[in-house]
Coordinates of C-alpha atoms and ligand atoms in Angstrom, one line a residue:
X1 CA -11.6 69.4 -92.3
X2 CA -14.1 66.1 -93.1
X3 CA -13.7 63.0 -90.8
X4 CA -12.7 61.7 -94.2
X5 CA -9.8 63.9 -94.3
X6 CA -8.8 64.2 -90.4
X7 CA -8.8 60.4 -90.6
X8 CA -6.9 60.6 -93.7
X9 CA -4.3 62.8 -92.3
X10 CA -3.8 60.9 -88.9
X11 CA -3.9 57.5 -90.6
X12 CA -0.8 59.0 -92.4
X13 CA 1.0 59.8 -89.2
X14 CA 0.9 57.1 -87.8
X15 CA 1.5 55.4 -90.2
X16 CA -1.3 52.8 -90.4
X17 CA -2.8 51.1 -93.1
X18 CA -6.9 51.1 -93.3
X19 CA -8.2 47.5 -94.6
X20 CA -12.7 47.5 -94.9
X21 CA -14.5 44.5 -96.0
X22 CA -16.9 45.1 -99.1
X23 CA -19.8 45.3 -96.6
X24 CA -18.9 47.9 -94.6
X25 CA -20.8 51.8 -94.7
X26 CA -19.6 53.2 -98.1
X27 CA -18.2 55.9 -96.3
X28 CA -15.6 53.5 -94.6
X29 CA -14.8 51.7 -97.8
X30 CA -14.2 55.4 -99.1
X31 CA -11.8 56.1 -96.4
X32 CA -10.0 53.0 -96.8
X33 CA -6.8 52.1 -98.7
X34 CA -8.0 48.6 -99.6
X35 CA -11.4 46.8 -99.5
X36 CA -11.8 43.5 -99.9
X37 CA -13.4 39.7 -99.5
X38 CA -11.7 38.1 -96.5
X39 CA -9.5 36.3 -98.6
X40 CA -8.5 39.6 -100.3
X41 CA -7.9 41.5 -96.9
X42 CA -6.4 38.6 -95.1
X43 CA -3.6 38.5 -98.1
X44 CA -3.3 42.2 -97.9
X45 CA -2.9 41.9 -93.9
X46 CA -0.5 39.4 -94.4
X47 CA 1.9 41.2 -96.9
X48 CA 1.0 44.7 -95.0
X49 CA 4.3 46.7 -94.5
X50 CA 2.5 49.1 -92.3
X51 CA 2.9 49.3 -88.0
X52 CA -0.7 49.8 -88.1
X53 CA -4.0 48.1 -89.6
X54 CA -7.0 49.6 -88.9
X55 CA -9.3 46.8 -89.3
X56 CA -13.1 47.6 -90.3
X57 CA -14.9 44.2 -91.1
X58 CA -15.8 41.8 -88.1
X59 CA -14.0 40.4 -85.5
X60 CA -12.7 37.2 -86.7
X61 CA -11.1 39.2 -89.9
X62 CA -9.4 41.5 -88.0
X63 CA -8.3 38.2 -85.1
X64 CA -6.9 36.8 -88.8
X65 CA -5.0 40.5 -89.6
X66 CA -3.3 40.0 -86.1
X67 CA -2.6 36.1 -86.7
X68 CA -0.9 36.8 -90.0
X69 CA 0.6 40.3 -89.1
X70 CA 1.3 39.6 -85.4
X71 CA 4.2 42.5 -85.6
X72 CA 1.3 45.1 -86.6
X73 CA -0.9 46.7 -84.1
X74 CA -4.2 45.6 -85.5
X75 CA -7.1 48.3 -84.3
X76 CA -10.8 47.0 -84.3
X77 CA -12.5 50.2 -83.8
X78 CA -15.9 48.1 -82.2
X79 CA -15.0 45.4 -80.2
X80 CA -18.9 44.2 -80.2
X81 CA -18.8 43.6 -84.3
X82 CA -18.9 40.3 -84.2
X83 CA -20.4 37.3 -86.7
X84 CA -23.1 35.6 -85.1
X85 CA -22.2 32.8 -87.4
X86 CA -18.5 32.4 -86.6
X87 CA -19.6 32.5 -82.5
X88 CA -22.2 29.4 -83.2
X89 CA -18.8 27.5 -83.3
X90 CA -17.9 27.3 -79.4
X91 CA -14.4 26.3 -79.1
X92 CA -15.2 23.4 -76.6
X93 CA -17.7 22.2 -78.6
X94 CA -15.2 21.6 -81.7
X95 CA -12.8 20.2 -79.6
X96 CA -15.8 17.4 -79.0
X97 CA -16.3 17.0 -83.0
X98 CA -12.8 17.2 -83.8
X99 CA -12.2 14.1 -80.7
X100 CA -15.1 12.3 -82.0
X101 CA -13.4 12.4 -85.5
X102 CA -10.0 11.6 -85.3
X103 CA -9.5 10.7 -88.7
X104 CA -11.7 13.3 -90.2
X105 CA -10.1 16.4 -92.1
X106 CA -11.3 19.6 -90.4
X107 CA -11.9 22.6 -92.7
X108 CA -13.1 25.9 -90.9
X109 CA -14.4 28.9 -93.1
X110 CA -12.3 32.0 -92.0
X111 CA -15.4 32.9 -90.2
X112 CA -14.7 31.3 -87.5
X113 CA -13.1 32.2 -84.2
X114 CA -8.9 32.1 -83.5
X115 CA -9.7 29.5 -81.0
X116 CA -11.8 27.5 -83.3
X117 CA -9.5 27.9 -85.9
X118 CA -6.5 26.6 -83.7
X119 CA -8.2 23.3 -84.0
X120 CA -8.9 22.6 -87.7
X121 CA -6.2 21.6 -90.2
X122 CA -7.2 24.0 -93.1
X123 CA -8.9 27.1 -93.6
X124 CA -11.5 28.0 -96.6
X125 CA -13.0 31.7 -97.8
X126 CA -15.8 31.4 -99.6
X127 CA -13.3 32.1 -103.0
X128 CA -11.5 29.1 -102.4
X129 CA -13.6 26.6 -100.9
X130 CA -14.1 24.5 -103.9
X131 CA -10.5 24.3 -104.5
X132 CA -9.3 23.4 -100.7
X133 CA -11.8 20.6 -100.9
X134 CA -10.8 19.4 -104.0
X135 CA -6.8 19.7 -102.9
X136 CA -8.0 17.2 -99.6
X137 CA -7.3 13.6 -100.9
X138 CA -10.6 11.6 -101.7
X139 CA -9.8 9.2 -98.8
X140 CA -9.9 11.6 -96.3
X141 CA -13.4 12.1 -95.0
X142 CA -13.9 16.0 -94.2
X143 CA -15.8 17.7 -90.7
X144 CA -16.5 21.1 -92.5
X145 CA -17.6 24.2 -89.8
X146 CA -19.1 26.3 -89.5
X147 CA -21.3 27.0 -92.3
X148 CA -24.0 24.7 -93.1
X149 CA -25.1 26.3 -96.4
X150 CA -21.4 26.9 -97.7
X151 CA -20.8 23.4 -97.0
X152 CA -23.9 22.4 -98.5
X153 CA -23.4 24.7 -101.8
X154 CA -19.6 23.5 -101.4
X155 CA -20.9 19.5 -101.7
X156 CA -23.2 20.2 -104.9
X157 CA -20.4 21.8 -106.7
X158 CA -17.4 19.4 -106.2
X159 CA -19.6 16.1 -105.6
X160 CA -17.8 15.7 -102.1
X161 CA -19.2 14.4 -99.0
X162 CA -18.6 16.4 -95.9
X163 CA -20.0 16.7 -92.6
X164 CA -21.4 19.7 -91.7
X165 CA -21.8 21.8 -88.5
X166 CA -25.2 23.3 -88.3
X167 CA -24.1 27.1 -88.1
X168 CA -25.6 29.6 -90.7
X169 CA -25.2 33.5 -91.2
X170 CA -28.5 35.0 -89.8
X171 CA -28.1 37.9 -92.9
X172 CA -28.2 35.2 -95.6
X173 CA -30.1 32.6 -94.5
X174 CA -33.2 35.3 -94.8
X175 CA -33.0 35.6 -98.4
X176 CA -35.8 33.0 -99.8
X177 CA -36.1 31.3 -103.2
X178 CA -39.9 32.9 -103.3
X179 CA -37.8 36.4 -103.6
X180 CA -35.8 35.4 -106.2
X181 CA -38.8 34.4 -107.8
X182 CA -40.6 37.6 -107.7
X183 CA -37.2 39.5 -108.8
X184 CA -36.5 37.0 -111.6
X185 CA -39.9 37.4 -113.0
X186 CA -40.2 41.6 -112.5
X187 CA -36.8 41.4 -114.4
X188 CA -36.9 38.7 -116.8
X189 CA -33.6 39.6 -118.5
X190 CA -31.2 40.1 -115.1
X191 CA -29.0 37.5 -113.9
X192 CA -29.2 36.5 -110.7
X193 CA -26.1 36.4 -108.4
X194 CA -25.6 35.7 -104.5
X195 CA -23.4 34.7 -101.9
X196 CA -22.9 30.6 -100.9
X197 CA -24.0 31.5 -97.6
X198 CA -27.2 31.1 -99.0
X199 CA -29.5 28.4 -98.8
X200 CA -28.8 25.5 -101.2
X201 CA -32.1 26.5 -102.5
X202 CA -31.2 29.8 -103.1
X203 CA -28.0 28.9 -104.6
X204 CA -30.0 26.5 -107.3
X205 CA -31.7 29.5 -108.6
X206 CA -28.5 31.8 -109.5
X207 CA -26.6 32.2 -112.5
X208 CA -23.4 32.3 -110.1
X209 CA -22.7 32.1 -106.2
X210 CA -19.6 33.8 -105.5
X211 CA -17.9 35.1 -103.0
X212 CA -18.0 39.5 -102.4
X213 CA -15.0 39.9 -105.1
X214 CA -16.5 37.4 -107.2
X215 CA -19.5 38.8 -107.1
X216 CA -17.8 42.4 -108.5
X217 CA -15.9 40.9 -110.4
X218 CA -18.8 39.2 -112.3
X219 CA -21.0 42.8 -112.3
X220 CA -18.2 44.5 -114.2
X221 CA -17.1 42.0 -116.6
X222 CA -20.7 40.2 -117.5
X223 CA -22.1 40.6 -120.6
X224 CA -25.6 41.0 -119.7
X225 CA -27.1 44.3 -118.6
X226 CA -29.3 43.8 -115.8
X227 CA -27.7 41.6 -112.8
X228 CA -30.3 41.0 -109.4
X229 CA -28.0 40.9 -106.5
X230 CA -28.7 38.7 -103.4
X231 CA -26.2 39.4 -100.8
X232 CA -25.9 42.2 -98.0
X233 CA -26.0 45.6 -99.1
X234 CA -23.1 46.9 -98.4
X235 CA -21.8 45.6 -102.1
X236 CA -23.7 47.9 -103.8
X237 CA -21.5 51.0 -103.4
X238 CA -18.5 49.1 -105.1
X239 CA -20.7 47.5 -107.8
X240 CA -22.1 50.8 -108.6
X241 CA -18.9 52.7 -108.5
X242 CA -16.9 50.0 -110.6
X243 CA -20.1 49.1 -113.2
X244 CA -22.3 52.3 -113.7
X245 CA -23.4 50.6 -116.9
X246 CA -25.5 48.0 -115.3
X247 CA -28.8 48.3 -114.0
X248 CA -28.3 46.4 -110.6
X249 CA -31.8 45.0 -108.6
X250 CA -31.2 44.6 -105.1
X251 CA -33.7 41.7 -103.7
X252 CA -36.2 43.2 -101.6
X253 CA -35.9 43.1 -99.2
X254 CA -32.0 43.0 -99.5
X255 CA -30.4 42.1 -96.1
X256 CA -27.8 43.7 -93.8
X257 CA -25.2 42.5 -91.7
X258 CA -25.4 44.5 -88.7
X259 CA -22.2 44.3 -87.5
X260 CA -20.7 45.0 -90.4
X261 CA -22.6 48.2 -90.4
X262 CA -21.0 48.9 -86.6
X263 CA -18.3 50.4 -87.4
X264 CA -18.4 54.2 -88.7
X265 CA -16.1 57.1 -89.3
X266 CA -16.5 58.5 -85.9
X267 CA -15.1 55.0 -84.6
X268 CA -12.1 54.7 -86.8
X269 CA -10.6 58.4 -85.9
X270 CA -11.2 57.8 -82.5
X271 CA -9.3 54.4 -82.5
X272 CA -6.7 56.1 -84.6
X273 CA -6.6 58.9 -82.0
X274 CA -6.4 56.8 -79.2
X275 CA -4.5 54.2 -81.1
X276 CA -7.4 51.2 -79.4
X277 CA -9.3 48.9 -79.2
X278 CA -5.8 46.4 -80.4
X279 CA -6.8 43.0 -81.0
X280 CA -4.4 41.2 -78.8
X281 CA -4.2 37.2 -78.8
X282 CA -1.9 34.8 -77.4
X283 CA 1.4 33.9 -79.1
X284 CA 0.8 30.3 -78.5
X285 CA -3.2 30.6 -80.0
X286 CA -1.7 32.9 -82.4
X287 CA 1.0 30.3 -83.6
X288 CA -1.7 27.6 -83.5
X289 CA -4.6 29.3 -85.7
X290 CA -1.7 30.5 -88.1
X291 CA -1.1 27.0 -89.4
X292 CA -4.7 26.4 -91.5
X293 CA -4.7 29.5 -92.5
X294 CA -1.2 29.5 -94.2
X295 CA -2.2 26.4 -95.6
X296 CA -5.1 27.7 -96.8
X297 CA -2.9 30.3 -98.4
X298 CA -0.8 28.1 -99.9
X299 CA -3.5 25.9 -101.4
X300 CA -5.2 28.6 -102.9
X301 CA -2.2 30.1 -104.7
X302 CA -1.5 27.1 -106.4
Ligands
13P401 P1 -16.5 37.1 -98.4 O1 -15.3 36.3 -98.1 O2 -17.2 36.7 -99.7 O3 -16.1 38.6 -98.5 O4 -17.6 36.9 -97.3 C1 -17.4 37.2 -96.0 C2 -18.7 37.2 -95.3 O5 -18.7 37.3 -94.1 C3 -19.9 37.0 -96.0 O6 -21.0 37.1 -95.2
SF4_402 FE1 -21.1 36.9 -90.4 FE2 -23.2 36.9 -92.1 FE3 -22.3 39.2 -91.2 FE4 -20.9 37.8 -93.0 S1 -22.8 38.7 -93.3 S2 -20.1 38.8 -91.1 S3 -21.3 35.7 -92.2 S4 -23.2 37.5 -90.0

């Protein structure tokens, strides 16, 4: 028998569910029942009927599978895949910025820790950060953390003044308008999409910054040909599977996210086997960082 199929077969018995982010290896998204943005996979967390979600994506996604699904036992097969950005968000150090601000609105991307996000009043992905900051009345002046670029990209679209934490994702910030450049002009009739973790700068240059979904969503149903993809790699396996028409150009050098690549088959049987690592937080921390994150739910339903 494959890993695939052993993992397969015990992910049946005991009854788990297997949720991967669309950056993972493609052989984990191919072994999962449901891949997914972090807004997708926190919904499907959220609804999940299963005792078990195996959670391959980084820590703070599978912390939010065990906020919203606190009756599940939530496996994170590598404890050390973690997201440099959402860790440049010390809890003490927002608990300062959220003092200093009393009045402020505090919106924390997902990306964030459960002890950060105990302290904000509403959660964003990058699918719905326009529309939570548009739903926060004018009046209210907004602390946004802790994505810098995001918040920056989030400002240019809606016209909104935040204030921004300085925190960036090490895989995007790479990408440079200089190689959009040199793609745009090797392939003169490709769009050019990327991620709003990119720099402003970046984001100026693209036909459309989305999040991962969007970012499929926009290969498959756009009506042009060629598309130049900035964003981490790992998108490329969906994109190719679910649009073989289109001719996609991957920026060179296109980045990776390498905890996002941590996690690999061998990991997830052996957590399944062994039924560990769980992700275990405190009811009280658990209650706490439920609230923006329902809200957030709410707000982007609507
Ligand atoms: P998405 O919500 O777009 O999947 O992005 C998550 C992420 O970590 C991007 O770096
Ligand atoms: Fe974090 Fe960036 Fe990796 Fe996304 S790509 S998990 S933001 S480090």
């Amino acid at each position: 028998m494959t890993l695939h199929d052993r993992i397969r077969a015990l992910a049946r018995e005991r009854g788990a569910v297997i949720l991967a982010h669309n950056y993972t290896h493609p052989e984990v998204q191919d072994v999962a029942d449901f891949v997914g943005d972090s807004l997708q996979l926190s919904v499907e967390a959220k609804n999940a009927s299963a005792p078990v979600i195996v959670f391959c994506g980084v820590r703070f996604m599978a912390e939010t599978a065990k906020i919203l699904s606190p009756g599940a036992t939530v496996l994170h097969p590598v404890v050390s895949a973690g997201c440099p950005m959402a860790d440049m968000a010390p809890a003490d150090k927002v608990a300062q910025w959220r003092a200093d601000h009393p009045n402020h609105v505090l919106l924390a991307y997902v990306n964030s820790t459960a002890q950060c996000k105990a302290q904000v009043d509403v959660c964003c992905t990058s699918a719905n950060a326009e529309k939570i900051v548009k739903a926060i009345p004018p009046e209210k002046p907004i602390l946004f953390l802790p994505d810098r670029n995001l918040g920056a990209n989030v400002m240019a679209a809606t016209g909104r003044k935040m204030d921004l934490w300085p925190g960036f994702c090490p895989t995007h910030n790479r990408i440079e308008p200089a190689m959009v450049q040199a793609a745009r002009a090797a392939h003169p009739d490709a769009r050019f999409i990327c991620h709003p973790e990119c720099l402003p700068s970046v984001v100026a240059l693209a036909d459309a910054a989305l999040s991962t979904a969007g970012m499929l969503r926009y290969v498959r149903e756009t009506d042009a040909r060629e598309v130049i993809v900035g964003t981490e790699n790992g998108i490329l396996h969906r994109m190719r599977k679910e649009a073989p028409d289109k001719i996609l150009h991957p920026l060179s050098p296109l980045p990776t996210c390498p905890n996002m690549k941590k996690i690999e088959l061998e990991d997830i049987l052996r957590a399944l086997e062994t039924m560990s690592p769980t992700v275990e937080i405190p009811e009280s921390l658990r209650d706490r960082a439920r609230l923006p994150i329902e809200r957030m739910l709410e707000l982007s339903a609507k």
